[in-house]
XYZ file of C-alpha atoms in Angstrom:
114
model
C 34.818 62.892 -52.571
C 32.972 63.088 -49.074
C 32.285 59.409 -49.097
C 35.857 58.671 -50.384
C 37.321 59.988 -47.663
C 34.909 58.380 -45.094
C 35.386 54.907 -46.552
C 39.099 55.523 -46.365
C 38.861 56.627 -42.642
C 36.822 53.245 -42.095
C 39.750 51.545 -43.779
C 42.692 52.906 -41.367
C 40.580 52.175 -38.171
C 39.870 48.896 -38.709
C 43.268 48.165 -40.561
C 44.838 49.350 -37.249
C 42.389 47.930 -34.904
C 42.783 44.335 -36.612
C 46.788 44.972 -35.924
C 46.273 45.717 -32.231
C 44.180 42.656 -32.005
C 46.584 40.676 -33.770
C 49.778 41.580 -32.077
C 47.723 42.591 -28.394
C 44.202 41.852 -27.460
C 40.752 41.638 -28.105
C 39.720 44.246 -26.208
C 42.694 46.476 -26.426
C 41.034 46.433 -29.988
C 37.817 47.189 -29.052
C 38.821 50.402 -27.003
C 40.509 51.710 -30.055
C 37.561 50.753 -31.913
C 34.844 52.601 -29.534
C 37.158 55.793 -29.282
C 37.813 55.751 -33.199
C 34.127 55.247 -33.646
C 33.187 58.599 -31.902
C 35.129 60.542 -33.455
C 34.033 59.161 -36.983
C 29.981 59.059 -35.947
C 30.469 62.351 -35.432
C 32.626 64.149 -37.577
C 30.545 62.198 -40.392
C 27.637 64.032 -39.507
C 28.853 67.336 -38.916
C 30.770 66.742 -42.844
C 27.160 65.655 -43.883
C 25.631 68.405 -42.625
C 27.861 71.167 -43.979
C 28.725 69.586 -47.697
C 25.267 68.188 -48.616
C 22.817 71.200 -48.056
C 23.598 74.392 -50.019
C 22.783 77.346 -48.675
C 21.314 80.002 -50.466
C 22.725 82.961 -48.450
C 25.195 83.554 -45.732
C 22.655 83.535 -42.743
C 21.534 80.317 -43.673
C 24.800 78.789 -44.334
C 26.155 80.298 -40.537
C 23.350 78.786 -39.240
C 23.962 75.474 -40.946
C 27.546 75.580 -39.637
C 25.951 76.058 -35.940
C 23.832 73.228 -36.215
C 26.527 70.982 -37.828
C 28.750 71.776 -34.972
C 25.988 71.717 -32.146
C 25.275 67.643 -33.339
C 28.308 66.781 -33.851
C 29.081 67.874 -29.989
C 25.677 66.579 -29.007
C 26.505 63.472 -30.578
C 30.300 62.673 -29.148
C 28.913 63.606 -25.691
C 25.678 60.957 -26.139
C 28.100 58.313 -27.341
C 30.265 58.807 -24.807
C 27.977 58.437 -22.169
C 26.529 55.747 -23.847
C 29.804 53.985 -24.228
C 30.741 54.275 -20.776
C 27.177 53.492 -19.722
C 26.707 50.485 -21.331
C 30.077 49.222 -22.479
C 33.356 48.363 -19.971
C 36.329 50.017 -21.431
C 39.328 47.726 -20.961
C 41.912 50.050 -21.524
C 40.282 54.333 -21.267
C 43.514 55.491 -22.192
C 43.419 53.448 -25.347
C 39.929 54.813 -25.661
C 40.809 58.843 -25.454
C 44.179 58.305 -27.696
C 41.799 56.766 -30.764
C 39.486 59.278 -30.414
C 42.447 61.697 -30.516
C 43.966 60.155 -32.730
C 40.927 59.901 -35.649
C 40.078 63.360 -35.509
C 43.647 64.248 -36.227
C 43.444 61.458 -39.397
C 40.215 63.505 -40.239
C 41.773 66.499 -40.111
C 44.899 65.470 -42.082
C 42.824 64.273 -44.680
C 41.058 67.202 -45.662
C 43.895 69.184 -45.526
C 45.470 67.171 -48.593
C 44.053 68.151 -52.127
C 43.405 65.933 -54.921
């Protein structure tokens, strides 16, 4: 189910990023693609973290949630920087709307039951 819904994720980015490309530019594309990407690094991990280790008490699964949430954070802030370190952002508003925009596809996918 977890991996499911990740490849599905992977499937509506890059289905929409190989529209904007189509019907825009290349690197209207790739800003969607770097701000969609964040969001999915990270909420991947912080889903990883929380689904695949079981707790055996409450503690431990509090503290599991922590940690989840403090490297999911610690992640979208290092790829940020990273991306705007390293990589020229065409269009930052394009950027900040896909990463916007993913985590609300993330969270309207786990809202809907199966």
């Amino acid at each position: 189910m977890f991996l499911r819904k990740l490849i599905i994720e992977l499937c509506i980015y890059i289905s929409i990023a190989s529209l904007i490309w189509f019907f825009s530019d290349i690197y209207i594309a790739s800003s969607f693609l770097f701000g969609a990407g964040v969001s999915y690094f990270s909420n991947a991990y912080s889903a990883y973290m929380l689904l695949v280790y079981q707790a055996r008490s409450i503690k431990e699964e509090a503290r599991r949630f922590y940690i989840a949430e403090f490297g999911k954070w610690s992640i979208t802030v290092t790829m940020f920087a990273l991306i705007f370190f390293f990589i020229d952002i065409a269009k930052p508003l394009v950027f900040f709307g896909a990463f916007v925009f993913s985590n609300l596809v993330t969270i309207f996918l786990i809202k809907t039951k199966k």
